[in-house]
mmCIF file of C-alpha atoms and ligand atoms in Angstrom:
data_model
loop_
_atom_site.group_PDB
_atom_site.id
_atom_site.type_symbol
_atom_site.label_atom_id
_atom_site.label_comp_id
_atom_site.label_asym_id
_atom_site.label_seq_id
_atom_site.Cartn_x
_atom_site.Cartn_y
_atom_site.Cartn_z
ATOM 1 C CA UNK Q 1 81.994 116.300 100.536
ATOM 2 C CA UNK Q 2 79.674 116.430 103.293
ATOM 3 C CA UNK Q 3 81.513 116.857 106.713
ATOM 4 C CA UNK Q 4 80.297 115.309 109.854
ATOM 5 C CA UNK Q 5 81.783 116.874 112.864
ATOM 6 C CA UNK Q 6 81.031 114.724 115.995
ATOM 7 C CA UNK Q 7 82.774 117.270 118.357
ATOM 8 C CA UNK Q 8 80.289 120.138 117.308
ATOM 9 C CA UNK Q 9 77.643 117.643 116.328
ATOM 10 C CA UNK Q 10 77.177 119.276 112.929
ATOM 11 C CA UNK Q 11 76.797 117.934 109.486
ATOM 12 C CA UNK Q 12 78.139 120.284 106.837
ATOM 13 C CA UNK Q 13 76.869 119.959 103.133
ATOM 14 C CA UNK Q 14 77.586 121.778 100.046
ATOM 15 C CA UNK Q 15 74.922 122.676 97.601
ATOM 16 C CA UNK Q 16 75.823 124.620 94.175
ATOM 17 C CA UNK Q 17 73.328 126.482 92.151
ATOM 18 C CA UNK Q 18 74.406 126.198 88.462
ATOM 19 C CA UNK Q 19 72.954 127.489 85.344
ATOM 20 C CA UNK Q 20 72.917 130.310 82.716
ATOM 21 C CA UNK Q 21 73.987 133.684 83.259
ATOM 22 C CA UNK Q 22 71.063 135.866 84.782
ATOM 23 C CA UNK Q 23 68.784 132.865 85.331
ATOM 24 C CA UNK Q 24 68.022 133.867 88.771
ATOM 25 C CA UNK Q 25 70.743 131.905 90.710
ATOM 26 C CA UNK Q 26 71.662 134.733 93.111
ATOM 27 C CA UNK Q 27 68.076 135.726 93.437
ATOM 28 C CA UNK Q 28 67.303 132.424 94.960
ATOM 29 C CA UNK Q 29 69.884 132.805 97.487
ATOM 30 C CA UNK Q 30 68.717 136.281 98.287
ATOM 31 C CA UNK Q 31 65.356 134.998 98.843
ATOM 32 C CA UNK Q 32 66.607 132.312 101.290
ATOM 33 C CA UNK Q 33 68.536 134.801 103.057
ATOM 34 C CA UNK Q 34 65.657 137.301 103.324
ATOM 35 C CA UNK Q 35 63.228 134.515 104.717
ATOM 36 C CA UNK Q 36 65.129 132.532 107.051
ATOM 37 C CA UNK Q 37 65.527 133.498 110.837
ATOM 38 C CA UNK Q 38 68.696 135.473 111.152
ATOM 39 C CA UNK Q 39 70.049 133.177 113.803
ATOM 40 C CA UNK Q 40 69.954 130.289 111.406
ATOM 41 C CA UNK Q 41 72.049 131.995 108.638
ATOM 42 C CA UNK Q 42 75.314 133.576 108.164
ATOM 43 C CA UNK Q 43 76.284 136.453 105.976
ATOM 44 C CA UNK Q 44 75.418 136.544 102.210
ATOM 45 C CA UNK Q 45 78.765 136.829 100.445
ATOM 46 C CA UNK Q 46 79.112 137.997 96.805
ATOM 47 C CA UNK Q 47 82.190 138.259 94.768
ATOM 48 C CA UNK Q 48 80.678 140.387 92.014
ATOM 49 C CA UNK Q 49 81.629 143.031 89.329
ATOM 50 C CA UNK Q 50 79.364 145.818 88.359
ATOM 51 C CA UNK Q 51 78.277 144.383 84.887
ATOM 52 C CA UNK Q 52 77.611 140.709 86.188
ATOM 53 C CA UNK Q 53 76.263 140.310 89.646
ATOM 54 C CA UNK Q 54 78.483 137.112 90.284
ATOM 55 C CA UNK Q 55 82.150 137.054 89.449
ATOM 56 C CA UNK Q 56 83.289 134.153 91.389
ATOM 57 C CA UNK Q 57 80.561 132.990 93.595
ATOM 58 C CA UNK Q 58 77.710 133.907 96.028
ATOM 59 C CA UNK Q 59 77.720 131.914 99.350
ATOM 60 C CA UNK Q 60 75.064 131.631 101.910
ATOM 61 C CA UNK Q 61 75.357 129.269 105.059
ATOM 62 C CA UNK Q 62 71.987 128.326 106.533
ATOM 63 C CA UNK Q 63 70.885 125.815 109.099
ATOM 64 C CA UNK Q 64 67.751 123.816 108.161
ATOM 65 C CA UNK Q 65 67.287 121.965 111.395
ATOM 66 C CA UNK Q 66 68.257 119.130 113.579
ATOM 67 C CA UNK Q 67 68.318 115.439 112.968
ATOM 68 C CA UNK Q 68 69.353 112.814 115.464
ATOM 69 C CA UNK Q 69 71.026 115.695 117.531
ATOM 70 C CA UNK Q 70 73.148 117.000 114.648
ATOM 71 C CA UNK Q 71 72.551 120.452 113.173
ATOM 72 C CA UNK Q 72 72.356 120.300 109.488
ATOM 73 C CA UNK Q 73 74.209 123.288 108.076
ATOM 74 C CA UNK Q 74 74.026 123.822 104.139
ATOM 75 C CA UNK Q 75 76.436 125.986 102.256
ATOM 76 C CA UNK Q 76 74.945 127.386 99.357
ATOM 77 C CA UNK Q 77 76.917 128.555 96.473
ATOM 78 C CA UNK Q 78 76.110 130.129 93.085
ATOM 79 C CA UNK Q 79 78.504 130.191 90.001
ATOM 80 C CA UNK Q 80 79.107 132.948 87.686
ATOM 81 C CA UNK Q 81 77.238 132.660 84.487
ATOM 82 C CA UNK Q 82 79.575 133.559 81.670
ATOM 83 C CA UNK Q 83 81.548 130.755 80.076
ATOM 84 C CA UNK Q 84 84.586 132.972 80.523
ATOM 85 C CA UNK Q 85 84.320 132.464 84.081
ATOM 86 C CA UNK Q 86 84.472 128.507 83.533
ATOM 87 C CA UNK Q 87 87.731 128.291 85.679
ATOM 88 C CA UNK Q 88 85.677 129.755 88.757
ATOM 89 C CA UNK Q 89 82.522 127.564 87.900
ATOM 90 C CA UNK Q 90 84.750 124.479 88.058
ATOM 91 C CA UNK Q 91 86.439 125.572 91.397
ATOM 92 C CA UNK Q 92 82.880 126.011 93.110
ATOM 93 C CA UNK Q 93 81.969 122.494 92.213
ATOM 94 C CA UNK Q 94 84.898 121.045 94.223
ATOM 95 C CA UNK Q 95 83.284 118.889 97.075
ATOM 96 C CA UNK Q 96 79.680 119.397 96.142
ATOM 97 C CA UNK Q 97 77.129 117.361 97.417
ATOM 98 C CA UNK Q 98 74.044 118.454 95.576
ATOM 99 C CA UNK Q 99 73.176 120.507 92.796
ATOM 100 C CA UNK Q 100 70.414 122.934 91.627
ATOM 101 C CA UNK Q 101 70.281 123.767 87.979
ATOM 102 C CA UNK Q 102 68.462 127.059 87.426
ATOM 103 C CA UNK Q 103 67.048 127.251 84.009
ATOM 104 C CA UNK Q 104 65.925 130.706 82.649
ATOM 105 C CA UNK Q 105 62.474 129.735 81.207
ATOM 106 C CA UNK Q 106 62.576 132.447 78.447
ATOM 107 C CA UNK Q 107 62.351 131.009 74.877
ATOM 108 C CA UNK Q 108 65.356 133.041 73.924
ATOM 109 C CA UNK Q 109 67.530 131.596 76.587
ATOM 110 C CA UNK Q 110 67.230 128.000 75.371
ATOM 111 C CA UNK Q 111 70.483 127.955 74.031
ATOM 112 C CA UNK Q 112 72.212 129.349 76.946
ATOM 113 C CA UNK Q 113 70.308 126.745 79.193
ATOM 114 C CA UNK Q 114 71.664 123.877 77.167
ATOM 115 C CA UNK Q 115 75.131 125.196 76.927
ATOM 116 C CA UNK Q 116 75.215 125.624 80.833
ATOM 117 C CA UNK Q 117 73.799 122.169 81.205
ATOM 118 C CA UNK Q 118 76.394 120.680 78.899
ATOM 119 C CA UNK Q 119 79.141 122.666 80.787
ATOM 120 C CA UNK Q 120 77.865 121.261 84.139
ATOM 121 C CA UNK Q 121 78.094 117.644 82.999
ATOM 122 C CA UNK Q 122 81.420 118.275 81.637
ATOM 123 C CA UNK Q 123 82.849 119.958 84.802
ATOM 124 C CA UNK Q 124 81.421 117.333 86.904
ATOM 125 C CA UNK Q 125 82.931 114.694 84.827
ATOM 126 C CA UNK Q 126 86.546 116.335 85.093
ATOM 127 C CA UNK Q 127 86.048 115.786 88.970
ATOM 128 C CA UNK Q 128 84.898 112.255 88.659
ATOM 129 C CA UNK Q 129 81.364 113.136 89.975
ATOM 130 C CA UNK Q 130 78.503 111.585 88.433
ATOM 131 C CA UNK Q 131 75.655 113.774 88.112
ATOM 132 C CA UNK Q 132 73.119 110.899 87.625
ATOM 133 C CA UNK Q 133 73.805 109.227 90.772
ATOM 134 C CA UNK Q 134 74.141 112.490 93.250
ATOM 135 C CA UNK Q 135 71.338 114.844 94.509
ATOM 136 C CA UNK Q 136 70.314 117.016 91.529
ATOM 137 C CA UNK Q 137 67.330 119.083 90.858
ATOM 138 C CA UNK Q 138 66.193 121.289 88.210
ATOM 139 C CA UNK Q 139 64.535 124.665 88.530
ATOM 140 C CA UNK Q 140 62.748 126.506 85.644
ATOM 141 C CA UNK Q 141 62.797 129.821 86.832
ATOM 142 C CA UNK Q 142 61.028 133.025 85.718
ATOM 143 C CA UNK Q 143 57.600 131.310 85.249
ATOM 144 C CA UNK Q 144 55.997 134.662 85.565
ATOM 145 C CA UNK Q 145 57.296 136.155 82.105
ATOM 146 C CA UNK Q 146 55.109 135.862 79.057
ATOM 147 C CA UNK Q 147 57.811 134.571 76.911
ATOM 148 C CA UNK Q 148 58.314 131.312 78.911
ATOM 149 C CA UNK Q 149 58.689 128.302 77.306
ATOM 150 C CA UNK Q 150 56.249 125.436 78.073
ATOM 151 C CA UNK Q 151 57.523 123.104 81.014
ATOM 152 C CA UNK Q 152 57.252 120.084 78.768
ATOM 153 C CA UNK Q 153 59.638 121.665 76.176
ATOM 154 C CA UNK Q 154 62.045 122.627 78.840
ATOM 155 C CA UNK Q 155 61.974 119.182 80.150
ATOM 156 C CA UNK Q 156 62.469 117.648 76.798
ATOM 157 C CA UNK Q 157 65.536 119.803 76.280
ATOM 158 C CA UNK Q 158 67.239 120.078 79.576
ATOM 159 C CA UNK Q 159 65.778 117.116 81.612
ATOM 160 C CA UNK Q 160 65.050 114.251 79.194
ATOM 161 C CA UNK Q 161 66.407 111.696 81.387
ATOM 162 C CA UNK Q 162 69.298 109.194 81.637
ATOM 163 C CA UNK Q 163 69.260 105.600 80.975
ATOM 164 C CA UNK Q 164 68.675 103.379 84.097
ATOM 165 C CA UNK Q 165 70.516 100.122 83.655
ATOM 166 C CA UNK Q 166 70.532 98.496 87.032
ATOM 167 C CA UNK Q 167 67.548 96.189 87.077
ATOM 168 C CA UNK Q 168 66.614 96.902 90.737
ATOM 169 C CA UNK Q 169 66.168 100.449 89.818
ATOM 170 C CA UNK Q 170 63.782 99.803 86.832
ATOM 171 C CA UNK Q 171 60.883 100.489 88.555
ATOM 172 C CA UNK Q 172 58.151 103.155 87.976
ATOM 173 C CA UNK Q 173 58.935 105.743 90.791
ATOM 174 C CA UNK Q 174 56.304 108.616 90.963
ATOM 175 C CA UNK Q 175 57.369 112.122 91.080
ATOM 176 C CA UNK Q 176 56.459 113.098 94.597
ATOM 177 C CA UNK Q 177 56.059 116.803 93.513
ATOM 178 C CA UNK Q 178 53.908 116.367 90.459
ATOM 179 C CA UNK Q 179 50.909 114.131 90.396
ATOM 180 C CA UNK Q 180 50.636 111.646 87.672
ATOM 181 C CA UNK Q 181 54.287 112.068 86.624
ATOM 182 C CA UNK Q 182 57.216 109.684 86.998
ATOM 183 C CA UNK Q 183 60.831 110.309 87.925
ATOM 184 C CA UNK Q 184 61.939 106.635 86.710
ATOM 185 C CA UNK Q 185 59.764 105.350 84.006
ATOM 186 C CA UNK Q 186 59.780 103.128 80.844
ATOM 187 C CA UNK Q 187 59.615 105.288 77.741
ATOM 188 C CA UNK Q 188 58.053 103.814 74.452
ATOM 189 C CA UNK Q 189 61.426 102.549 73.005
ATOM 190 C CA UNK Q 190 61.460 100.294 76.059
ATOM 191 C CA UNK Q 191 64.222 102.019 77.772
ATOM 192 C CA UNK Q 192 64.189 102.989 81.482
ATOM 193 C CA UNK Q 193 65.032 106.630 82.143
ATOM 194 C CA UNK Q 194 65.429 108.687 85.329
ATOM 195 C CA UNK Q 195 64.725 112.372 85.467
ATOM 196 C CA UNK Q 196 65.854 114.962 87.977
ATOM 197 C CA UNK Q 197 63.035 116.203 90.014
ATOM 198 C CA UNK Q 198 62.035 119.547 88.727
ATOM 199 C CA UNK Q 199 60.343 122.792 90.249
ATOM 200 C CA UNK Q 200 58.813 125.786 88.583
ATOM 201 C CA UNK Q 201 59.919 129.126 90.280
ATOM 202 C CA UNK Q 202 59.722 132.829 90.281
ATOM 203 C CA UNK Q 203 62.552 133.665 92.144
ATOM 204 C CA UNK Q 204 61.861 137.203 92.520
ATOM 205 C CA UNK Q 205 58.647 136.651 94.573
ATOM 206 C CA UNK Q 206 60.195 133.552 96.113
ATOM 207 C CA UNK Q 207 57.846 131.039 94.559
ATOM 208 C CA UNK Q 208 59.328 127.880 94.133
ATOM 209 C CA UNK Q 209 62.684 128.828 95.923
ATOM 210 C CA UNK Q 210 62.165 126.897 99.170
ATOM 211 C CA UNK Q 211 60.581 123.810 97.458
ATOM 212 C CA UNK Q 212 63.814 123.579 95.379
ATOM 213 C CA UNK Q 213 66.056 124.077 98.334
ATOM 214 C CA UNK Q 214 64.190 121.579 100.491
ATOM 215 C CA UNK Q 215 64.194 118.906 97.704
ATOM 216 C CA UNK Q 216 67.824 118.994 97.137
ATOM 217 C CA UNK Q 217 68.773 119.231 100.806
ATOM 218 C CA UNK Q 218 66.444 116.179 101.586
ATOM 219 C CA UNK Q 219 68.462 114.122 98.857
ATOM 220 C CA UNK Q 220 71.660 114.964 100.014
ATOM 221 C CA UNK Q 221 70.584 114.027 103.681
ATOM 222 C CA UNK Q 222 69.286 110.691 102.506
ATOM 223 C CA UNK Q 223 72.538 110.126 100.729
ATOM 224 C CA UNK Q 224 73.804 109.674 104.401
ATOM 225 C CA UNK Q 225 70.882 107.631 105.724
ATOM 226 C CA UNK P 1 79.276 102.585 92.516
ATOM 227 C CA UNK P 2 77.903 106.214 93.058
ATOM 228 C CA UNK P 3 80.425 108.768 92.385
ATOM 229 C CA UNK P 4 79.865 112.079 94.105
ATOM 230 C CA UNK P 5 82.159 113.756 96.687
ATOM 231 C CA UNK P 6 83.098 111.359 99.429
ATOM 232 C CA UNK P 7 81.838 112.356 102.793
ATOM 233 C CA UNK P 8 84.169 112.456 105.898
ATOM 234 C CA UNK P 9 83.864 112.657 109.370
ATOM 235 C CA UNK P 10 85.942 113.123 112.747
ATOM 236 C CA UNK P 11 85.274 112.148 116.313
ATOM 237 C CA UNK P 12 85.913 114.065 119.677
ATOM 238 C CA UNK P 13 89.531 112.396 119.626
ATOM 239 C CA UNK P 14 90.355 113.489 116.475
ATOM 240 C CA UNK P 15 89.166 116.819 117.157
ATOM 241 C CA UNK P 16 91.103 116.900 120.586
ATOM 242 C CA UNK P 17 94.243 115.864 118.693
ATOM 243 C CA UNK P 18 93.895 118.662 116.134
ATOM 244 C CA UNK P 19 93.357 121.182 118.923
ATOM 245 C CA UNK P 20 96.396 119.857 120.948
ATOM 246 C CA UNK P 21 98.813 120.097 117.737
ATOM 247 C CA UNK P 22 97.489 123.621 116.956
ATOM 248 C CA UNK P 23 97.646 125.007 120.226
ATOM 249 C CA UNK P 24 101.246 123.747 120.642
ATOM 250 C CA UNK P 25 102.114 125.584 117.397
ATOM 251 C CA UNK P 26 100.538 128.776 118.471
ATOM 252 C CA UNK P 27 102.469 128.792 121.761
ATOM 253 C CA UNK P 28 105.765 127.897 119.873
ATOM 254 C CA UNK P 29 105.152 130.439 117.144
ATOM 255 C CA UNK P 30 103.500 133.323 118.824
ATOM 256 C CA UNK P 31 101.024 133.482 116.216
ATOM 257 C CA UNK P 32 97.383 134.927 117.155
ATOM 258 C CA UNK P 33 95.161 132.230 115.782
ATOM 259 C CA UNK P 34 94.995 129.112 113.484
ATOM 260 C CA UNK P 35 91.975 127.950 111.559
ATOM 261 C CA UNK P 36 91.514 124.572 109.710
ATOM 262 C CA UNK P 37 89.373 124.795 106.516
ATOM 263 C CA UNK P 38 88.581 122.008 104.252
ATOM 264 C CA UNK P 39 88.980 122.394 100.611
ATOM 265 C CA UNK P 40 85.423 122.668 100.018
ATOM 266 C CA UNK P 41 85.196 125.734 102.394
ATOM 267 C CA UNK P 42 84.013 124.247 105.433
ATOM 268 C CA UNK P 43 85.437 125.358 108.764
ATOM 269 C CA UNK P 44 86.972 122.457 110.674
ATOM 270 C CA UNK P 45 88.674 124.083 113.903
ATOM 271 C CA UNK P 46 89.738 127.503 115.329
ATOM 272 C CA UNK P 47 92.224 128.023 118.034
ATOM 273 C CA UNK P 48 93.824 130.746 119.510
ATOM 274 C CA UNK P 49 92.437 134.210 119.909
ATOM 275 C CA UNK P 50 88.773 134.190 118.721
ATOM 276 C CA UNK P 51 88.644 135.731 115.205
ATOM 277 C CA UNK P 52 86.822 139.299 114.999
ATOM 278 C CA UNK P 53 85.254 138.214 111.978
ATOM 279 C CA UNK P 54 82.696 135.773 110.415
ATOM 280 C CA UNK P 55 84.572 132.379 110.562
ATOM 281 C CA UNK P 56 82.113 130.829 108.112
ATOM 282 C CA UNK P 57 82.509 133.471 105.491
ATOM 283 C CA UNK P 58 86.329 133.456 106.064
ATOM 284 C CA UNK P 59 86.573 129.732 105.615
ATOM 285 C CA UNK P 60 84.734 129.994 102.238
ATOM 286 C CA UNK P 61 87.029 132.680 100.961
ATOM 287 C CA UNK P 62 90.042 130.873 102.114
ATOM 288 C CA UNK P 63 89.151 127.599 100.314
ATOM 289 C CA UNK P 64 88.495 129.837 97.130
ATOM 290 C CA UNK P 65 91.539 131.709 97.406
ATOM 291 C CA UNK P 66 93.522 128.352 97.580
ATOM 292 C CA UNK P 67 91.805 126.807 94.757
ATOM 293 C CA UNK P 68 92.237 129.997 92.631
ATOM 294 C CA UNK P 69 95.961 129.928 93.462
ATOM 295 C CA UNK P 70 96.143 126.206 92.382
ATOM 296 C CA UNK P 71 94.873 127.142 89.011
ATOM 297 C CA UNK P 72 97.398 130.071 88.838
ATOM 298 C CA UNK P 73 100.141 127.437 89.868
ATOM 299 C CA UNK P 74 98.989 125.313 86.942
ATOM 300 C CA UNK P 75 98.962 128.151 84.462
ATOM 301 C CA UNK P 76 102.698 129.074 84.931
ATOM 302 C CA UNK P 77 103.632 125.242 85.028
ATOM 303 C CA UNK P 78 103.666 124.378 88.748
ATOM 304 C CA UNK P 79 101.522 121.574 90.101
ATOM 305 C CA UNK P 80 100.531 123.652 93.167
ATOM 306 C CA UNK P 81 101.612 126.335 95.552
ATOM 307 C CA UNK P 82 101.987 124.512 98.764
ATOM 308 C CA UNK P 83 101.672 127.582 101.000
ATOM 309 C CA UNK P 84 100.361 131.327 100.389
ATOM 310 C CA UNK P 85 101.305 134.251 102.288
ATOM 311 C CA UNK P 86 99.284 137.503 102.496
ATOM 312 C CA UNK P 87 101.045 140.448 104.029
ATOM 313 C CA UNK P 88 99.037 143.185 105.800
ATOM 314 C CA UNK P 89 100.193 146.375 107.893
ATOM 315 C CA UNK P 90 99.280 144.835 110.961
ATOM 316 C CA UNK P 91 97.941 141.375 110.396
ATOM 317 C CA UNK P 92 99.264 138.837 108.215
ATOM 318 C CA UNK P 93 98.484 135.527 107.064
ATOM 319 C CA UNK P 94 100.171 132.168 106.109
ATOM 320 C CA UNK P 95 98.078 129.392 104.372
ATOM 321 C CA UNK P 96 99.502 125.937 104.073
ATOM 322 C CA UNK P 97 98.173 122.721 102.546
ATOM 323 C CA UNK P 98 97.622 119.659 104.773
ATOM 324 C CA UNK P 99 97.362 116.474 102.771
ATOM 325 C CA UNK P 100 95.693 117.945 99.752
ATOM 326 C CA UNK P 101 92.358 118.006 101.864
ATOM 327 C CA UNK P 102 92.434 120.814 104.281
ATOM 328 C CA UNK P 103 94.377 124.117 104.642
ATOM 329 C CA UNK P 104 95.896 125.517 107.832
ATOM 330 C CA UNK P 105 95.450 129.396 107.992
ATOM 331 C CA UNK P 106 97.641 131.327 110.381
ATOM 332 C CA UNK P 107 96.865 134.811 111.570
ATOM 333 C CA UNK P 108 99.885 136.774 113.056
ATOM 334 C CA UNK P 109 100.806 140.207 113.797
ATOM 335 C CA UNK P 110 104.092 141.883 114.639
ATOM 336 C CA UNK P 111 104.559 139.943 117.977
ATOM 337 C CA UNK P 112 106.254 137.181 115.635
ATOM 338 C CA UNK P 113 107.710 136.918 112.147
ATOM 339 C CA UNK P 114 107.109 135.079 109.173
ATOM 340 C CA UNK P 115 110.317 133.250 109.494
ATOM 341 C CA UNK P 116 109.201 131.883 112.965
ATOM 342 C CA UNK P 117 105.887 131.008 111.896
ATOM 343 C CA UNK P 118 107.237 129.031 108.919
ATOM 344 C CA UNK P 119 109.884 127.330 111.137
ATOM 345 C CA UNK P 120 107.337 126.341 113.540
ATOM 346 C CA UNK P 121 104.610 125.312 111.235
ATOM 347 C CA UNK P 122 106.523 122.436 109.588
ATOM 348 C CA UNK P 123 106.245 120.221 112.684
ATOM 349 C CA UNK P 124 102.284 121.098 112.936
ATOM 350 C CA UNK P 125 101.864 120.200 109.134
ATOM 351 C CA UNK P 126 103.536 116.852 109.740
ATOM 352 C CA UNK P 127 101.473 115.877 112.716
ATOM 353 C CA UNK P 128 98.334 117.221 110.970
ATOM 354 C CA UNK P 129 99.127 115.508 107.947
ATOM 355 C CA UNK P 130 99.628 112.129 109.923
ATOM 356 C CA UNK P 131 96.301 112.725 111.709
ATOM 357 C CA UNK P 132 94.301 113.654 108.712
ATOM 358 C CA UNK P 133 96.048 110.673 106.619
ATOM 359 C CA UNK P 134 94.543 108.492 109.472
ATOM 360 C CA UNK P 135 91.052 110.073 109.568
ATOM 361 C CA UNK P 136 90.642 109.691 105.753
ATOM 362 C CA UNK P 137 91.965 106.119 105.760
ATOM 363 C CA UNK P 138 89.542 105.245 108.396
ATOM 364 C CA UNK P 139 86.830 106.724 106.260
ATOM 365 C CA UNK P 140 87.693 104.327 103.438
ATOM 366 C CA UNK P 141 88.079 101.425 105.453
ATOM 367 C CA UNK P 142 84.513 101.649 106.928
ATOM 368 C CA UNK P 143 82.428 98.911 105.215
ATOM 369 C CA UNK P 144 79.703 101.541 104.856
ATOM 370 C CA UNK P 145 80.016 105.360 104.632
ATOM 371 C CA UNK P 146 79.159 107.278 107.848
ATOM 372 C CA UNK P 147 75.679 106.196 108.801
ATOM 373 C CA UNK P 148 74.841 108.244 111.599
ATOM 374 C CA UNK P 149 71.610 108.938 109.700
ATOM 375 C CA UNK P 150 70.689 105.269 109.086
ATOM 376 C CA UNK P 151 67.061 104.721 109.447
ATOM 377 C CA UNK P 152 66.508 108.418 109.895
ATOM 378 C CA UNK P 153 64.406 108.770 106.489
ATOM 379 C CA UNK P 154 61.167 109.489 108.442
ATOM 380 C CA UNK P 155 62.951 112.263 110.276
ATOM 381 C CA UNK P 156 64.310 113.701 107.321
ATOM 382 C CA UNK P 157 61.164 113.660 105.695
ATOM 383 C CA UNK P 158 59.503 115.442 108.603
ATOM 384 C CA UNK P 159 62.262 118.101 108.640
ATOM 385 C CA UNK P 160 61.224 119.234 105.240
ATOM 386 C CA UNK P 161 57.465 119.116 105.669
HETATM 387 N N1 GDP H 301 60.945 138.362 85.807
HETATM 388 C C1 GDP H 301 61.618 137.680 86.664
HETATM 389 N N2 GDP H 301 62.751 138.083 86.768
HETATM 390 C C2 GDP H 301 63.660 137.402 87.575
HETATM 391 C C3 GDP H 301 63.322 136.088 88.285
HETATM 392 N N3 GDP H 301 64.471 135.772 88.702
HETATM 393 C C4 GDP H 301 65.391 136.716 88.697
HETATM 394 N N4 GDP H 301 65.079 137.685 87.922
HETATM 395 C C5 GDP H 301 65.848 138.555 87.417
HETATM 396 O O1 GDP H 301 66.798 138.233 86.541
HETATM 397 C C6 GDP H 301 67.848 138.975 86.786
HETATM 398 C C7 GDP H 301 69.246 138.109 86.869
HETATM 399 O O2 GDP H 301 69.075 137.477 88.023
HETATM 400 P P1 GDP H 301 70.326 136.832 88.980
HETATM 401 O O3 GDP H 301 69.892 136.271 90.231
HETATM 402 O O4 GDP H 301 71.295 137.878 89.041
HETATM 403 O O5 GDP H 301 70.790 135.650 88.130
HETATM 404 P P2 GDP H 301 72.113 134.743 88.037
HETATM 405 O O6 GDP H 301 73.089 135.243 87.196
HETATM 406 O O7 GDP H 301 71.734 133.365 87.660
HETATM 407 O O8 GDP H 301 72.782 134.883 89.533
HETATM 408 C C8 GDP H 301 67.837 139.971 87.810
HETATM 409 O O9 GDP H 301 67.416 141.176 87.356
HETATM 410 C C9 GDP H 301 66.610 139.213 88.545
HETATM 411 O O10 GDP H 301 65.724 140.325 89.464
HETATM 412 C C10 GDP H 301 62.095 135.773 88.024
HETATM 413 O O11 GDP H 301 61.625 134.597 88.451
HETATM 414 N N5 GDP H 301 61.208 136.257 87.047
HETATM 415 MG MG1 MG H 302 74.648 135.629 89.981
#
């Protein structure tokens, strides 16, 4: 639920990093925290336990610049990874404007990835939010590891696309981030599908972290334009 | 119809009315400060003594606190806890729901009492409920959602180059 404050001339938006436990959500925020100018960000808050780094959420507010005289302020949240924290995961989604799904590319985490994706769809649906019509990007993290699954395999499993029914949207739409690929296209069955933009990342080194954040932030601001 | 979270906005007039209502409340109750936080964790307004803490962090934790307590209420068969009270040795806080959309947080110390704060907050809650109801209604009535960024696509692209 973006909030526009005409008195202080600020636009506030909420972005949630979702995904399986230990996939690198907290690491994404830590990298952002470490790289932006201190005067453009607030405190990084973590409600964590010893065993899992995130108990309730991590939170980081960042300013990404000014548009039309309005400061754009993004509130970044992560959710806890374990399913038994589902109540907290759901709470964090309240009022969300954009979602980053952080997948763990390691082959043996495929099931955990799928479970977290299904859980995301379910929780969004409970709020009446439709993931297919809101800012949503997918990040394949841990690309540095030797046991990382190929991106095409991850795309097939986690981001296979959803059907596009409205005729005006049934137009080939190139993926601005990957030459030669499309975000919206007609598949061999004749069906039109749309996929979420995706990014490869190595959150520990910061690779792909800002590309992901910028992409989702841009989508969020464009919903206001 | 795209369904995500709706956006909402407030004008300088709204903001002025909110501040006046809260200032009157602080004056009547002798509380130190009052903060308004929306349910998604964003700070809307602060009045009274400037807080000695990070208000953005405070707002986020407040919303989380309130949401967690909502769930607790449901577990014990209540629909919600309309207000919460946290008592400290010197400082206490009282949180109260406004129109299911925002949370009013009152910080007070031993210059006043919980009883007085609760008594005086009733009027402020009524006034704020009316103000927010109007603001949200206005949001719904608008043919288009807030379009301050209308036509700003290029500018948005440039921001993220
Ligand atoms: N090799 C590698 N390790 C990573 C990467 N990103 C995160 N990690 C590590 O994975 C572990 C879990 O990361 P964390 O951010 O806490 O995951 P979260 O549960 O999703 O918040 C930590 O030990 C990180 O250092 C990455 O891109 N590559
Ligand atoms: Mg974490």
